[in-house]
Short mmCIF file of C-alpha atoms in Angstrom, two decimals:
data_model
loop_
_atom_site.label_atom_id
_atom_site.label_comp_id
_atom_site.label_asym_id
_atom_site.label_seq_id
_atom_site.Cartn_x
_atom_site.Cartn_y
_atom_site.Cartn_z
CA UNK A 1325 -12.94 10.80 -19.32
CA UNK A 1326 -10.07 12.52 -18.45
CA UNK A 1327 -9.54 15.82 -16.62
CA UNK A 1328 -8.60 17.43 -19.68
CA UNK A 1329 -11.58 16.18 -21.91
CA UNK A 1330 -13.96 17.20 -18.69
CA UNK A 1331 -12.75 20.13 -18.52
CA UNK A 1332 -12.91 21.46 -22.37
CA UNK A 1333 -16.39 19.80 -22.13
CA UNK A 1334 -17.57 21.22 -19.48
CA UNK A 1335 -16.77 24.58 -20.44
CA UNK A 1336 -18.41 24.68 -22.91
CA UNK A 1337 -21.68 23.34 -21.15
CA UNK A 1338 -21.60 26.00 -19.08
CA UNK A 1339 -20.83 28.66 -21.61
CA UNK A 1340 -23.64 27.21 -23.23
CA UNK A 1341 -26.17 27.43 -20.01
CA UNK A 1342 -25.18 30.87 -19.53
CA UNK A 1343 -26.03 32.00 -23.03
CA UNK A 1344 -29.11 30.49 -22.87
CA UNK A 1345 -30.27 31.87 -19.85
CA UNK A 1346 -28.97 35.35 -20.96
CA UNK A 1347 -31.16 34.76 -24.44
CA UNK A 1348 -34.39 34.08 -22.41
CA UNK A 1349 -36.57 37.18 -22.20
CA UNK A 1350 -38.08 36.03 -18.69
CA UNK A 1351 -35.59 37.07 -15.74
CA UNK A 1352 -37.38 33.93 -13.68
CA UNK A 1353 -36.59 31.01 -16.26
CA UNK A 1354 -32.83 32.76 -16.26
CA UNK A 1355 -32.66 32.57 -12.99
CA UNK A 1356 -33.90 28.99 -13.14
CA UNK A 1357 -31.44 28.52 -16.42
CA UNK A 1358 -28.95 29.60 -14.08
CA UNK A 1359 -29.47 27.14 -11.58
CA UNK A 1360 -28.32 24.39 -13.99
CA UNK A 1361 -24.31 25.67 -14.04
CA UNK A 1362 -24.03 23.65 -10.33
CA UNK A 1363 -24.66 20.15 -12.25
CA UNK A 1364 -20.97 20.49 -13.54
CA UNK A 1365 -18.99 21.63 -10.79
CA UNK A 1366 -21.11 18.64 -8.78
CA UNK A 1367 -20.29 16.23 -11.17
CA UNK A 1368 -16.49 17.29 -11.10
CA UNK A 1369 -16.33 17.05 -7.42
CA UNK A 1370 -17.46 12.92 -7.89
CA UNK A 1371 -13.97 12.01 -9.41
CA UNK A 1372 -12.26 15.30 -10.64
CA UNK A 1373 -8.68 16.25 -9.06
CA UNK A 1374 -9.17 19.37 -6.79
CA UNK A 1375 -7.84 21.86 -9.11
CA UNK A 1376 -10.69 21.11 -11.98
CA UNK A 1377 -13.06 21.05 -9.25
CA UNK A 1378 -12.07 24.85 -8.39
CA UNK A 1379 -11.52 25.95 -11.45
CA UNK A 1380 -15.20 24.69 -12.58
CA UNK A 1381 -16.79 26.28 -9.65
CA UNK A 1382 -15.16 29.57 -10.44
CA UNK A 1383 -16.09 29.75 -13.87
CA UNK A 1384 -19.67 28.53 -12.91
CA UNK A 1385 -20.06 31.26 -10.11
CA UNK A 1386 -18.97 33.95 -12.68
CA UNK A 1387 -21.17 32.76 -15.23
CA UNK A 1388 -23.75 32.67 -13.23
CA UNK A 1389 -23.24 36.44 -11.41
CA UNK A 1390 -22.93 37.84 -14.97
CA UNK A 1391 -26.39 36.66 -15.93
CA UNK A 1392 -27.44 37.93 -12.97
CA UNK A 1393 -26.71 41.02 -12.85
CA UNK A 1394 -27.46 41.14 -16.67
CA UNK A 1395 -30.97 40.60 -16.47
CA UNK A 1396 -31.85 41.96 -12.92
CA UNK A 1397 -33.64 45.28 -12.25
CA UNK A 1398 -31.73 47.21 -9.81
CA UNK A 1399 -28.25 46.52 -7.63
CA UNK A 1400 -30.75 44.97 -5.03
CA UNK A 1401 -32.12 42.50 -6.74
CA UNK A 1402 -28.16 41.65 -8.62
CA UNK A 1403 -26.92 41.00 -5.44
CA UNK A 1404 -29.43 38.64 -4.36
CA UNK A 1405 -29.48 36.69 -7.27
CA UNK A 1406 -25.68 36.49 -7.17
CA UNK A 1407 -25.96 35.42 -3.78
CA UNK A 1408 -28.85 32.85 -4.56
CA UNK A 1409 -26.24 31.35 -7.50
CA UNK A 1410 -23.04 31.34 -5.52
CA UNK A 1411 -25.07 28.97 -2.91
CA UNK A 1412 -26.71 26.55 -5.56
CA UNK A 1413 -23.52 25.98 -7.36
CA UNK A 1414 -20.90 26.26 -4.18
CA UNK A 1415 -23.02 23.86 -1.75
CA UNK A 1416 -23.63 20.66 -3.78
CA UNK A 1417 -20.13 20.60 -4.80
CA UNK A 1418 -18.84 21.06 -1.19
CA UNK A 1419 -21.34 18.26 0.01
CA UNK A 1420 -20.28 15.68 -2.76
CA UNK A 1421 -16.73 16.75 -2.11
CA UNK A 1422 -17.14 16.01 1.71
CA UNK A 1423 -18.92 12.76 1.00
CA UNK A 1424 -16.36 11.65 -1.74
CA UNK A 1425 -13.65 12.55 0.73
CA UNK A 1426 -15.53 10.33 3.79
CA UNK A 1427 -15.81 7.16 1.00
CA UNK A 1428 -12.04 7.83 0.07
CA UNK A 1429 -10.98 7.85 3.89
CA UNK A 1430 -13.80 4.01 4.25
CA UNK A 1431 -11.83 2.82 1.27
CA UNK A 1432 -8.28 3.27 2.64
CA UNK A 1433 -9.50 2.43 6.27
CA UNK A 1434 -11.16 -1.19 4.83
CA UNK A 1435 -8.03 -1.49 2.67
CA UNK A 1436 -5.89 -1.45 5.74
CA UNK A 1437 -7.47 -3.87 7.80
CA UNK A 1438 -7.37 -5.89 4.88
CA UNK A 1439 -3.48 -6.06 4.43
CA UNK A 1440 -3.13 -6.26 8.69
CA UNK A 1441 -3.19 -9.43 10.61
CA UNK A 1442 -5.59 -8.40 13.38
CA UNK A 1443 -3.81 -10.37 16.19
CA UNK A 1444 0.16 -8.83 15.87
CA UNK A 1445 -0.74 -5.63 13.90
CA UNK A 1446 1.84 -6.55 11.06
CA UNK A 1447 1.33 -6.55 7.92
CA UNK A 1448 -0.33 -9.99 6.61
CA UNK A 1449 0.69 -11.96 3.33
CA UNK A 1450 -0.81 -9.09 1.19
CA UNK A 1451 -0.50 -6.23 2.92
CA UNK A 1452 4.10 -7.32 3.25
CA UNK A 1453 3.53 -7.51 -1.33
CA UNK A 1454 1.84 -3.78 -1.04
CA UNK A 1455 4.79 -2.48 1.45
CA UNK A 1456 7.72 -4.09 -0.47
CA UNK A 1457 6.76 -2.17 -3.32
CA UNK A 1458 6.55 0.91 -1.23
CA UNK A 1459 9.95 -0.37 0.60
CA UNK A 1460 11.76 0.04 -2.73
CA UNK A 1461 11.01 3.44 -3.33
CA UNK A 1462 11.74 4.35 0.54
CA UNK A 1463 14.65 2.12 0.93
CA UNK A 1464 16.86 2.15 -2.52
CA UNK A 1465 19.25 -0.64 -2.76
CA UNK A 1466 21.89 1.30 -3.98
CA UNK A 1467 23.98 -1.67 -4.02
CA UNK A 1468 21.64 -4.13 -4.96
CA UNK A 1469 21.96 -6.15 -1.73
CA UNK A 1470 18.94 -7.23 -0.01
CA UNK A 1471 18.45 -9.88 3.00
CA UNK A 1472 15.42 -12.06 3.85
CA UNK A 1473 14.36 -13.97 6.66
CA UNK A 1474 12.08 -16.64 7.26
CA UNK A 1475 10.97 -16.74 10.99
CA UNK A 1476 9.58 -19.92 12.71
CA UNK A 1477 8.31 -20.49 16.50
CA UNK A 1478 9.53 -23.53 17.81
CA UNK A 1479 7.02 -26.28 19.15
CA UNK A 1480 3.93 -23.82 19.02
CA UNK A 1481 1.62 -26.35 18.23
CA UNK A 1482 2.32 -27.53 21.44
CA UNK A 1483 1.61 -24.38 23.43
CA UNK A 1484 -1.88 -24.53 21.76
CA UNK A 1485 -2.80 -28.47 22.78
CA UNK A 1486 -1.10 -27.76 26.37
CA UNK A 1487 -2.92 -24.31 27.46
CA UNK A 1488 -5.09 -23.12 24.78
CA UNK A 1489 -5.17 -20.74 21.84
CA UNK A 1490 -5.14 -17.59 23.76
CA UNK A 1491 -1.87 -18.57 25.17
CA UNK A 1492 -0.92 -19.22 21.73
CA UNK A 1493 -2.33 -15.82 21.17
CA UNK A 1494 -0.08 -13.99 23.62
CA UNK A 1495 3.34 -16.21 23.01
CA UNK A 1496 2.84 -14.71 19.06
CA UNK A 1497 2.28 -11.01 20.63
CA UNK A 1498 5.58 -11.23 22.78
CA UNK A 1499 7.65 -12.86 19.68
CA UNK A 1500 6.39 -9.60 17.76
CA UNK A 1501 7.24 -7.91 20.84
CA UNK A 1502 10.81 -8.90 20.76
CA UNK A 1503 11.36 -9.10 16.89
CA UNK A 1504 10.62 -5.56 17.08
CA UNK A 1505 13.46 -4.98 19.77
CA UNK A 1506 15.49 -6.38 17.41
CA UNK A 1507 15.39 -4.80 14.71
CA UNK A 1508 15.76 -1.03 13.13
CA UNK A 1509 12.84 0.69 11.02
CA UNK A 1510 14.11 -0.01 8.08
CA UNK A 1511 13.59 -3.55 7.93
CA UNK A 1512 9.95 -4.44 7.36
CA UNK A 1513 8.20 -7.74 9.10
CA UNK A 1514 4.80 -9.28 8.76
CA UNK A 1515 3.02 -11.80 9.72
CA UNK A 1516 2.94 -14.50 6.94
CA UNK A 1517 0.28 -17.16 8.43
CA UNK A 1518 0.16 -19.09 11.69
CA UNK A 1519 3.54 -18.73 13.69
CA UNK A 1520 5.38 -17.90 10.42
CA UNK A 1521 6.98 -14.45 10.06
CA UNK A 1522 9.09 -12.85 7.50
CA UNK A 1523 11.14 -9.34 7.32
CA UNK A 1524 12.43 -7.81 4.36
CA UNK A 1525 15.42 -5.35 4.61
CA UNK A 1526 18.32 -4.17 2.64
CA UNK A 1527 21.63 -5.50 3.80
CA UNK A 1528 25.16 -5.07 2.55
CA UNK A 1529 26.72 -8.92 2.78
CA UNK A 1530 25.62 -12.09 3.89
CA UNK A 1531 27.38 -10.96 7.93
CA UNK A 1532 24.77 -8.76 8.22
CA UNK A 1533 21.99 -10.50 7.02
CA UNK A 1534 22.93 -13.78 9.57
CA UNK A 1535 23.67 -10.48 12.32
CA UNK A 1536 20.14 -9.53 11.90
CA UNK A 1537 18.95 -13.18 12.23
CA UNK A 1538 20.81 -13.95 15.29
CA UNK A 1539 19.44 -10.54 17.29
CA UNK A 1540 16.04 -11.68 16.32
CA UNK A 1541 16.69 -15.25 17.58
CA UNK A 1542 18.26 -13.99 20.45
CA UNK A 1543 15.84 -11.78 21.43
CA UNK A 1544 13.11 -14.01 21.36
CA UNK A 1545 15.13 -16.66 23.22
CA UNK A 1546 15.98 -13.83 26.09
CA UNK A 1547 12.72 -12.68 26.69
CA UNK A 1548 10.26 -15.12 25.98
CA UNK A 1549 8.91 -18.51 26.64
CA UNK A 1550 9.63 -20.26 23.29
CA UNK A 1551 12.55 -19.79 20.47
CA UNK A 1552 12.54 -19.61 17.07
CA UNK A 1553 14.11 -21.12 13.97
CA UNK A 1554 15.42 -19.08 11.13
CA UNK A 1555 16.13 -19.32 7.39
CA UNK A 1556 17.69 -16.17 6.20
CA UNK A 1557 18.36 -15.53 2.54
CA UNK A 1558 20.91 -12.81 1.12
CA UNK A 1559 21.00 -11.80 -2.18
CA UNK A 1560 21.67 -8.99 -5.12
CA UNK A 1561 18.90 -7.80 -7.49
CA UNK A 1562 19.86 -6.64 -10.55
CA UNK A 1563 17.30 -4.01 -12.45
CA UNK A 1564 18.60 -4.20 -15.58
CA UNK A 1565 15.92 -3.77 -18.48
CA UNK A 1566 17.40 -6.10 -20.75
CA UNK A 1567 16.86 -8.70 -18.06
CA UNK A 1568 14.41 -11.36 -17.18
CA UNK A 1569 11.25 -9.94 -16.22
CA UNK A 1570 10.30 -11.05 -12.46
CA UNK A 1571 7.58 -9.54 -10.64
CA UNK A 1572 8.17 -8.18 -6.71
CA UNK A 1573 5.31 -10.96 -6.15
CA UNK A 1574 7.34 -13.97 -8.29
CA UNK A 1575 10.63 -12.68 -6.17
CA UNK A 1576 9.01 -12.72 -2.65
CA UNK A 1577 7.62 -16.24 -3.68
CA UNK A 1578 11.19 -17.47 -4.68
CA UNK A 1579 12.49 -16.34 -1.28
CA UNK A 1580 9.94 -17.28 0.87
CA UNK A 1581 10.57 -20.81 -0.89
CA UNK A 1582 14.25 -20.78 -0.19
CA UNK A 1583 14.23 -19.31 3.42
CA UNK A 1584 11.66 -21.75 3.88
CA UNK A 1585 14.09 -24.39 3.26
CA UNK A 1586 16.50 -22.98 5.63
CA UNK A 1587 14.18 -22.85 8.38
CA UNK A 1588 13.40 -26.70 8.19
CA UNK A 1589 17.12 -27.36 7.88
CA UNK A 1590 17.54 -25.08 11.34
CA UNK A 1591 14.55 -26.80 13.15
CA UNK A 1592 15.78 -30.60 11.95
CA UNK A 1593 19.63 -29.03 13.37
CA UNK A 1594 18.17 -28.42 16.82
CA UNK A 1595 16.23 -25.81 16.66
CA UNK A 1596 16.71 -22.05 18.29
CA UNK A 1597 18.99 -21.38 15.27
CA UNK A 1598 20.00 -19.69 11.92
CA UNK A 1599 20.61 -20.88 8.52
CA UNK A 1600 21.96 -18.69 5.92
CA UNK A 1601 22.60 -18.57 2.57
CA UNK A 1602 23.76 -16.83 -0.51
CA UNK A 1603 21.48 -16.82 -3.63
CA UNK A 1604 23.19 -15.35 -6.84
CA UNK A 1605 22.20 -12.13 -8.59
CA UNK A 1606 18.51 -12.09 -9.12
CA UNK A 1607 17.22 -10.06 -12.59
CA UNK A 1608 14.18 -8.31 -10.99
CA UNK A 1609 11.70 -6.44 -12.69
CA UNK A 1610 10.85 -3.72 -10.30
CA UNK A 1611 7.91 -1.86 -11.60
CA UNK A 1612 7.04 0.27 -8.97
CA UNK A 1613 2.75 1.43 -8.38
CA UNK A 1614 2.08 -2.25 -9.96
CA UNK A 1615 0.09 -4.91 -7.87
CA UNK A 1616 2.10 -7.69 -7.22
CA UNK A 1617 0.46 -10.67 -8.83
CA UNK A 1618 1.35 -13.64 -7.05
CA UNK A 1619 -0.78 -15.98 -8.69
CA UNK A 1620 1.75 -16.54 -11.10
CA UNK A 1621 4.67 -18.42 -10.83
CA UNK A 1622 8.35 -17.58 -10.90
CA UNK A 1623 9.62 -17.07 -14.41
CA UNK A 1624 13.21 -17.91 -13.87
CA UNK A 1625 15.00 -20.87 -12.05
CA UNK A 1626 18.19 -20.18 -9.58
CA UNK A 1627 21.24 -22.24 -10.76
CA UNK A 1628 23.39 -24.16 -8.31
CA UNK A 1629 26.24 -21.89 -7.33
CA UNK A 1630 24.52 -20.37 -4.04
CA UNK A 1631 26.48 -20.69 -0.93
CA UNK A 1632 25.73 -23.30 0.96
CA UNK A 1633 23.93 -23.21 3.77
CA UNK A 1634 26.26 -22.07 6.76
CA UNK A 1635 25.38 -22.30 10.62
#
Protein backbone atom coordinates (compact mmCIF):
# COMPACT_ATOMS: atom_id res chain seq x y z
CA UNK A 1 0.00 0.00 0.00
CA UNK A 2 1.26 3.14 -0.69
CA UNK A 3 1.76 6.22 1.51
CA UNK A 4 -0.98 7.87 -0.09
CA UNK A 5 -3.60 4.95 0.13
CA UNK A 6 -2.32 4.56 4.03
CA UNK A 7 -2.77 7.64 4.66
CA UNK A 8 -6.52 8.36 3.24
CA UNK A 9 -7.15 4.98 4.99
CA UNK A 10 -5.99 5.58 7.94
CA UNK A 11 -7.71 8.69 8.42
CA UNK A 12 -10.48 7.64 8.21
CA UNK A 13 -9.88 4.73 10.82
CA UNK A 14 -9.14 7.04 13.16
CA UNK A 15 -11.91 9.47 12.45
CA UNK A 16 -13.88 6.54 12.80
CA UNK A 17 -12.36 5.40 16.44
CA UNK A 18 -12.84 8.78 17.63
CA UNK A 19 -16.52 8.96 16.78
CA UNK A 20 -17.11 5.93 18.28
CA UNK A 21 -15.61 6.54 21.41
CA UNK A 22 -17.29 10.03 21.51
CA UNK A 23 -20.87 8.04 20.80
CA UNK A 24 -20.28 5.70 23.83
CA UNK A 25 -22.18 6.90 26.90
CA UNK A 26 -19.48 5.29 29.35
CA UNK A 27 -16.39 7.80 29.78
CA UNK A 28 -14.25 4.35 30.70
CA UNK A 29 -14.96 2.32 27.35
CA UNK A 30 -14.04 5.95 25.58
CA UNK A 31 -11.20 6.10 27.21
CA UNK A 32 -10.49 2.49 26.31
CA UNK A 33 -12.00 3.37 22.57
CA UNK A 34 -9.43 5.87 22.66
CA UNK A 35 -6.66 3.75 23.28
CA UNK A 36 -7.14 2.07 19.86
CA UNK A 37 -5.98 5.48 17.68
CA UNK A 38 -2.03 4.26 18.61
CA UNK A 39 -2.57 0.96 16.35
CA UNK A 40 -2.22 3.35 13.26
CA UNK A 41 0.45 5.61 13.96
CA UNK A 42 2.35 2.08 15.15
CA UNK A 43 1.62 0.49 12.13
CA UNK A 44 2.87 3.60 10.05
CA UNK A 45 6.07 3.74 11.89
CA UNK A 46 6.76 -0.27 10.47
CA UNK A 47 7.30 0.98 6.80
CA UNK A 48 5.76 4.56 6.48
CA UNK A 49 8.22 7.55 5.35
CA UNK A 50 8.72 9.90 8.40
CA UNK A 51 6.42 12.53 7.36
CA UNK A 52 3.13 10.06 7.36
CA UNK A 53 4.42 8.77 10.48
CA UNK A 54 4.12 12.47 12.05
CA UNK A 55 1.40 13.48 10.47
CA UNK A 56 -0.60 10.21 11.78
CA UNK A 57 0.57 10.72 15.25
CA UNK A 58 -0.64 14.28 15.23
CA UNK A 59 -3.94 13.65 14.03
CA UNK A 60 -4.18 10.60 16.45
CA UNK A 61 -3.05 12.74 19.56
CA UNK A 62 -5.74 15.38 18.63
CA UNK A 63 -8.31 12.95 18.16
CA UNK A 64 -7.71 11.47 21.00
CA UNK A 65 -7.41 14.90 23.43
CA UNK A 66 -10.75 15.99 21.88
CA UNK A 67 -12.55 12.93 23.16
CA UNK A 68 -11.01 13.51 26.13
CA UNK A 69 -11.77 16.43 27.13
CA UNK A 70 -15.29 15.83 25.57
CA UNK A 71 -16.39 13.33 27.84
CA UNK A 72 -14.33 14.12 31.07
CA UNK A 73 -15.77 15.75 34.21
CA UNK A 74 -13.68 18.59 35.16
CA UNK A 75 -10.17 20.25 33.67
CA UNK A 76 -8.48 17.68 36.12
CA UNK A 77 -9.54 14.78 34.95
CA UNK A 78 -9.11 16.34 30.79
CA UNK A 79 -5.72 16.75 31.41
CA UNK A 80 -4.99 13.44 32.64
CA UNK A 81 -6.69 11.65 30.14
CA UNK A 82 -4.94 13.77 27.50
CA UNK A 83 -1.85 12.96 29.09
CA UNK A 84 -2.74 9.13 29.43
CA UNK A 85 -3.52 9.29 25.29
CA UNK A 86 -0.53 11.31 24.21
CA UNK A 87 1.66 8.38 25.96
CA UNK A 88 -0.30 5.30 24.47
CA UNK A 89 -0.24 6.62 21.01
CA UNK A 90 3.38 8.60 21.12
CA UNK A 91 5.41 5.58 22.82
CA UNK A 92 4.67 2.51 20.61
CA UNK A 93 5.31 4.49 17.61
CA UNK A 94 8.66 5.85 18.96
CA UNK A 95 9.66 2.20 20.04
CA UNK A 96 8.78 0.58 16.56
CA UNK A 97 10.41 3.60 14.99
CA UNK A 98 13.67 3.00 17.06
CA UNK A 99 13.56 -0.71 16.37
CA UNK A 100 12.79 -0.25 12.57
CA UNK A 101 15.62 2.24 12.50
CA UNK A 102 18.20 -0.46 14.47
CA UNK A 103 16.97 -3.34 11.63
CA UNK A 104 17.52 -0.62 8.83
CA UNK A 105 21.12 0.27 10.25
CA UNK A 106 21.68 -4.47 10.60
CA UNK A 107 20.48 -4.44 7.03
CA UNK A 108 22.94 -1.88 5.56
CA UNK A 109 25.74 -3.05 8.04
CA UNK A 110 25.21 -7.03 6.69
CA UNK A 111 24.86 -5.54 3.19
CA UNK A 112 28.27 -4.04 3.46
CA UNK A 113 30.22 -6.80 4.57
CA UNK A 114 28.61 -8.54 1.92
CA UNK A 115 29.92 -6.39 -1.07
CA UNK A 116 33.67 -6.07 0.97
CA UNK A 117 36.43 -8.53 0.61
CA UNK A 118 37.32 -8.95 4.29
CA UNK A 119 41.14 -9.30 3.72
CA UNK A 120 41.95 -5.72 1.53
CA UNK A 121 38.74 -3.81 2.53
CA UNK A 122 37.82 -3.19 -1.25
CA UNK A 123 35.01 -3.69 -2.66
CA UNK A 124 34.53 -7.52 -3.85
CA UNK A 125 32.98 -8.70 -7.29
CA UNK A 126 29.51 -7.43 -6.12
CA UNK A 127 29.98 -4.84 -4.04
CA UNK A 128 32.60 -2.95 -7.52
CA UNK A 129 28.65 -3.74 -9.78
CA UNK A 130 26.78 -1.74 -6.73
CA UNK A 131 29.58 1.21 -6.75
CA UNK A 132 29.82 1.55 -10.58
CA UNK A 133 26.34 2.34 -10.62
CA UNK A 134 26.82 4.81 -7.87
CA UNK A 135 30.24 5.93 -9.78
CA UNK A 136 28.09 7.12 -12.69
CA UNK A 137 26.00 9.36 -10.93
CA UNK A 138 29.17 10.77 -8.84
CA UNK A 139 31.54 10.74 -11.66
CA UNK A 140 29.60 11.86 -15.10
CA UNK A 141 31.45 11.02 -18.17
CA UNK A 142 30.82 14.08 -19.76
CA UNK A 143 32.77 12.93 -22.60
CA UNK A 144 31.95 9.51 -22.66
CA UNK A 145 35.51 8.29 -22.02
CA UNK A 146 36.07 5.74 -19.49
CA UNK A 147 39.35 3.52 -18.70
CA UNK A 148 39.61 0.02 -17.16
CA UNK A 149 42.20 -1.97 -15.75
CA UNK A 150 42.75 -5.43 -15.10
CA UNK A 151 45.41 -5.93 -12.30
CA UNK A 152 47.45 -9.20 -11.86
CA UNK A 153 50.26 -10.17 -9.14
CA UNK A 154 53.00 -11.80 -10.67
CA UNK A 155 54.09 -15.41 -9.47
CA UNK A 156 51.76 -15.28 -6.28
CA UNK A 157 51.10 -18.74 -6.32
CA UNK A 158 54.49 -19.06 -5.54
CA UNK A 159 54.65 -16.83 -2.49
CA UNK A 160 51.87 -19.14 -1.10
CA UNK A 161 53.80 -22.78 -1.72
CA UNK A 162 57.22 -20.97 -0.55
CA UNK A 163 56.06 -19.22 2.91
CA UNK A 164 52.49 -19.72 3.46
CA UNK A 165 49.13 -18.06 2.97
CA UNK A 166 49.55 -15.39 5.50
CA UNK A 167 52.45 -14.14 3.58
CA UNK A 168 50.25 -14.31 0.71
CA UNK A 169 47.92 -12.46 2.94
CA UNK A 170 50.20 -9.50 3.62
CA UNK A 171 51.96 -9.28 -0.10
CA UNK A 172 47.92 -8.63 -1.27
CA UNK A 173 47.59 -5.90 1.72
CA UNK A 174 50.83 -3.98 0.56
CA UNK A 175 49.75 -4.25 -3.36
CA UNK A 176 46.41 -2.50 -2.05
CA UNK A 177 48.68 -0.45 -0.12
CA UNK A 178 50.47 0.87 -3.08
CA UNK A 179 47.58 0.80 -5.71
CA UNK A 180 46.10 3.21 -3.45
CA UNK A 181 49.30 5.53 -3.63
CA UNK A 182 48.72 5.47 -6.99
CA UNK A 183 45.85 6.50 -7.70
CA UNK A 184 43.28 9.64 -7.07
CA UNK A 185 39.66 9.15 -5.45
CA UNK A 186 38.03 9.16 -8.29
CA UNK A 187 39.01 6.01 -9.67
CA UNK A 188 37.36 3.09 -7.90
CA UNK A 189 39.30 -0.49 -7.26
CA UNK A 190 38.18 -3.76 -5.84
CA UNK A 191 39.17 -6.78 -5.25
CA UNK A 192 37.86 -9.17 -8.01
CA UNK A 193 38.98 -12.79 -6.59
CA UNK A 194 42.35 -14.20 -5.58
CA UNK A 195 45.29 -11.77 -6.62
CA UNK A 196 43.04 -10.22 -9.32
CA UNK A 197 42.12 -6.53 -9.02
CA UNK A 198 40.27 -4.15 -11.15
CA UNK A 199 39.66 -0.13 -11.02
CA UNK A 200 37.19 1.67 -12.85
CA UNK A 201 37.71 5.44 -13.62
CA UNK A 202 36.86 7.99 -16.16
CA UNK A 203 39.70 8.97 -18.40
CA UNK A 204 39.98 11.33 -21.32
CA UNK A 205 42.27 9.19 -24.06
CA UNK A 206 43.92 6.06 -24.15
CA UNK A 207 47.57 8.28 -22.58
CA UNK A 208 45.89 8.50 -19.60
CA UNK A 209 44.39 5.37 -19.18
CA UNK A 210 48.13 3.47 -19.92
CA UNK A 211 49.47 6.73 -17.35
CA UNK A 212 47.29 5.36 -14.73
CA UNK A 213 48.44 1.74 -15.42
CA UNK A 214 52.03 2.43 -15.36
CA UNK A 215 51.83 4.48 -11.71
CA UNK A 216 50.04 1.47 -10.45
CA UNK A 217 52.69 -0.92 -11.85
CA UNK A 218 55.25 1.21 -10.74
CA UNK A 219 54.22 1.60 -7.50
CA UNK A 220 53.85 -1.82 -6.71
CA UNK A 221 57.23 -2.62 -8.28
CA UNK A 222 58.90 0.34 -5.95
CA UNK A 223 57.60 -0.65 -2.84
CA UNK A 224 56.90 -4.11 -2.69
CA UNK A 225 58.15 -7.59 -2.97
CA UNK A 226 56.34 -8.77 -6.15
CA UNK A 227 55.06 -6.83 -9.51
CA UNK A 228 52.18 -6.91 -11.32
CA UNK A 229 50.83 -7.38 -14.83
CA UNK A 230 48.27 -5.15 -16.36
CA UNK A 231 45.56 -5.15 -19.06
CA UNK A 232 44.04 -1.78 -19.32
CA UNK A 233 41.06 -1.10 -21.53
CA UNK A 234 39.92 2.51 -22.81
CA UNK A 235 36.86 3.17 -24.24
CA UNK A 236 33.65 5.63 -25.03
CA UNK A 237 30.08 4.78 -23.91
CA UNK A 238 27.52 6.09 -25.73
CA UNK A 239 23.89 6.56 -23.81
CA UNK A 240 21.92 6.98 -26.55
CA UNK A 241 18.24 5.55 -26.12
CA UNK A 242 17.85 4.41 -29.49
CA UNK A 243 20.83 2.19 -28.83
CA UNK A 244 21.53 -1.35 -27.90
CA UNK A 245 20.47 -2.03 -24.53
CA UNK A 246 23.60 -3.25 -22.29
CA UNK A 247 23.40 -3.54 -18.70
CA UNK A 248 26.39 -1.86 -16.28
CA UNK A 249 26.69 -5.75 -15.30
CA UNK A 250 26.91 -7.09 -19.29
CA UNK A 251 29.55 -3.97 -19.76
CA UNK A 252 31.80 -4.73 -16.71
CA UNK A 253 31.69 -8.45 -17.97
CA UNK A 254 32.81 -7.38 -21.54
CA UNK A 255 35.75 -5.48 -20.01
CA UNK A 256 36.81 -7.62 -17.50
CA UNK A 257 36.94 -10.18 -20.56
CA UNK A 258 39.05 -7.92 -22.68
CA UNK A 259 41.48 -6.53 -19.96
CA UNK A 260 41.70 -9.98 -19.08
CA UNK A 261 43.19 -10.69 -22.32
CA UNK A 262 45.63 -7.98 -22.00
CA UNK A 263 46.89 -9.07 -18.81
CA UNK A 264 47.85 -12.64 -20.17
CA UNK A 265 49.40 -10.98 -23.20
CA UNK A 266 51.58 -8.68 -20.50
CA UNK A 267 52.47 -11.73 -18.23
CA UNK A 268 53.43 -14.11 -21.52
CA UNK A 269 55.62 -10.48 -22.64
CA UNK A 270 57.63 -10.64 -19.42
CA UNK A 271 55.71 -9.71 -16.97
CA UNK A 272 55.84 -6.31 -14.63
CA UNK A 273 54.05 -4.61 -17.58
CA UNK A 274 51.06 -2.87 -19.35
CA UNK A 275 48.95 -3.67 -22.22
CA UNK A 276 46.54 -1.28 -23.59
CA UNK A 277 43.99 -1.01 -25.84
CA UNK A 278 41.28 0.88 -27.55
CA UNK A 279 37.75 -0.66 -27.72
CA UNK A 280 35.25 1.33 -30.00
CA UNK A 281 32.19 3.21 -28.80
CA UNK A 282 30.18 1.01 -26.55
CA UNK A 283 26.01 1.65 -26.65
CA UNK A 284 25.41 1.35 -22.86
CA UNK A 285 22.26 1.26 -21.24
CA UNK A 286 22.86 3.08 -18.05
CA UNK A 287 19.85 2.75 -15.89
CA UNK A 288 20.87 4.10 -12.84
CA UNK A 289 19.13 2.51 -9.02
CA UNK A 290 18.92 -0.94 -11.16
CA UNK A 291 20.82 -4.12 -9.86
CA UNK A 292 23.24 -5.10 -12.17
CA UNK A 293 22.34 -8.57 -13.33
CA UNK A 294 25.30 -10.31 -14.33
CA UNK A 295 23.94 -13.55 -14.88
CA UNK A 296 23.21 -12.65 -18.22
CA UNK A 297 25.36 -12.40 -20.95
CA UNK A 298 26.52 -9.54 -23.12
CA UNK A 299 23.97 -8.60 -25.72
CA UNK A 300 26.22 -7.10 -28.27
CA UNK A 301 29.59 -8.29 -29.86
CA UNK A 302 32.71 -5.69 -30.35
CA UNK A 303 33.78 -5.60 -34.06
CA UNK A 304 37.43 -5.70 -35.06
CA UNK A 305 38.58 -2.12 -35.42
CA UNK A 306 40.01 -1.72 -31.69
CA UNK A 307 43.52 -0.62 -31.45
CA UNK A 308 45.75 -3.03 -31.09
CA UNK A 309 47.29 -3.86 -28.24
CA UNK A 310 50.31 -1.37 -27.64
CA UNK A 311 53.22 -1.83 -24.98
Amino acid sequence: MSDRMFSVVGLIGMVGIAASAYLVTDPLAARGIVTLLSAIPAIAAMASSRRVIVGHTIVAIALACAVAVTVAHGFAAALVSCTVSVTVIWLPVFMIGALRRSLVFTQSRYRELAHTDPLTSLPNRRGFLDRIERYHRSYPASTGQMGFLMIDVDHFKQINDLFGHSAGDQTLRSVVAAIARAVGSGVLVARSGGEEFVAFFAASDLNEVEALAERIRASVAESCDVTVSIGAISCELDDHPASPEMSLGELTDVLTHRADALMYAAKAGGRNTVRCQQLPRMRVNLVHGQPSDVSRPALFEIGTSAVDPVH
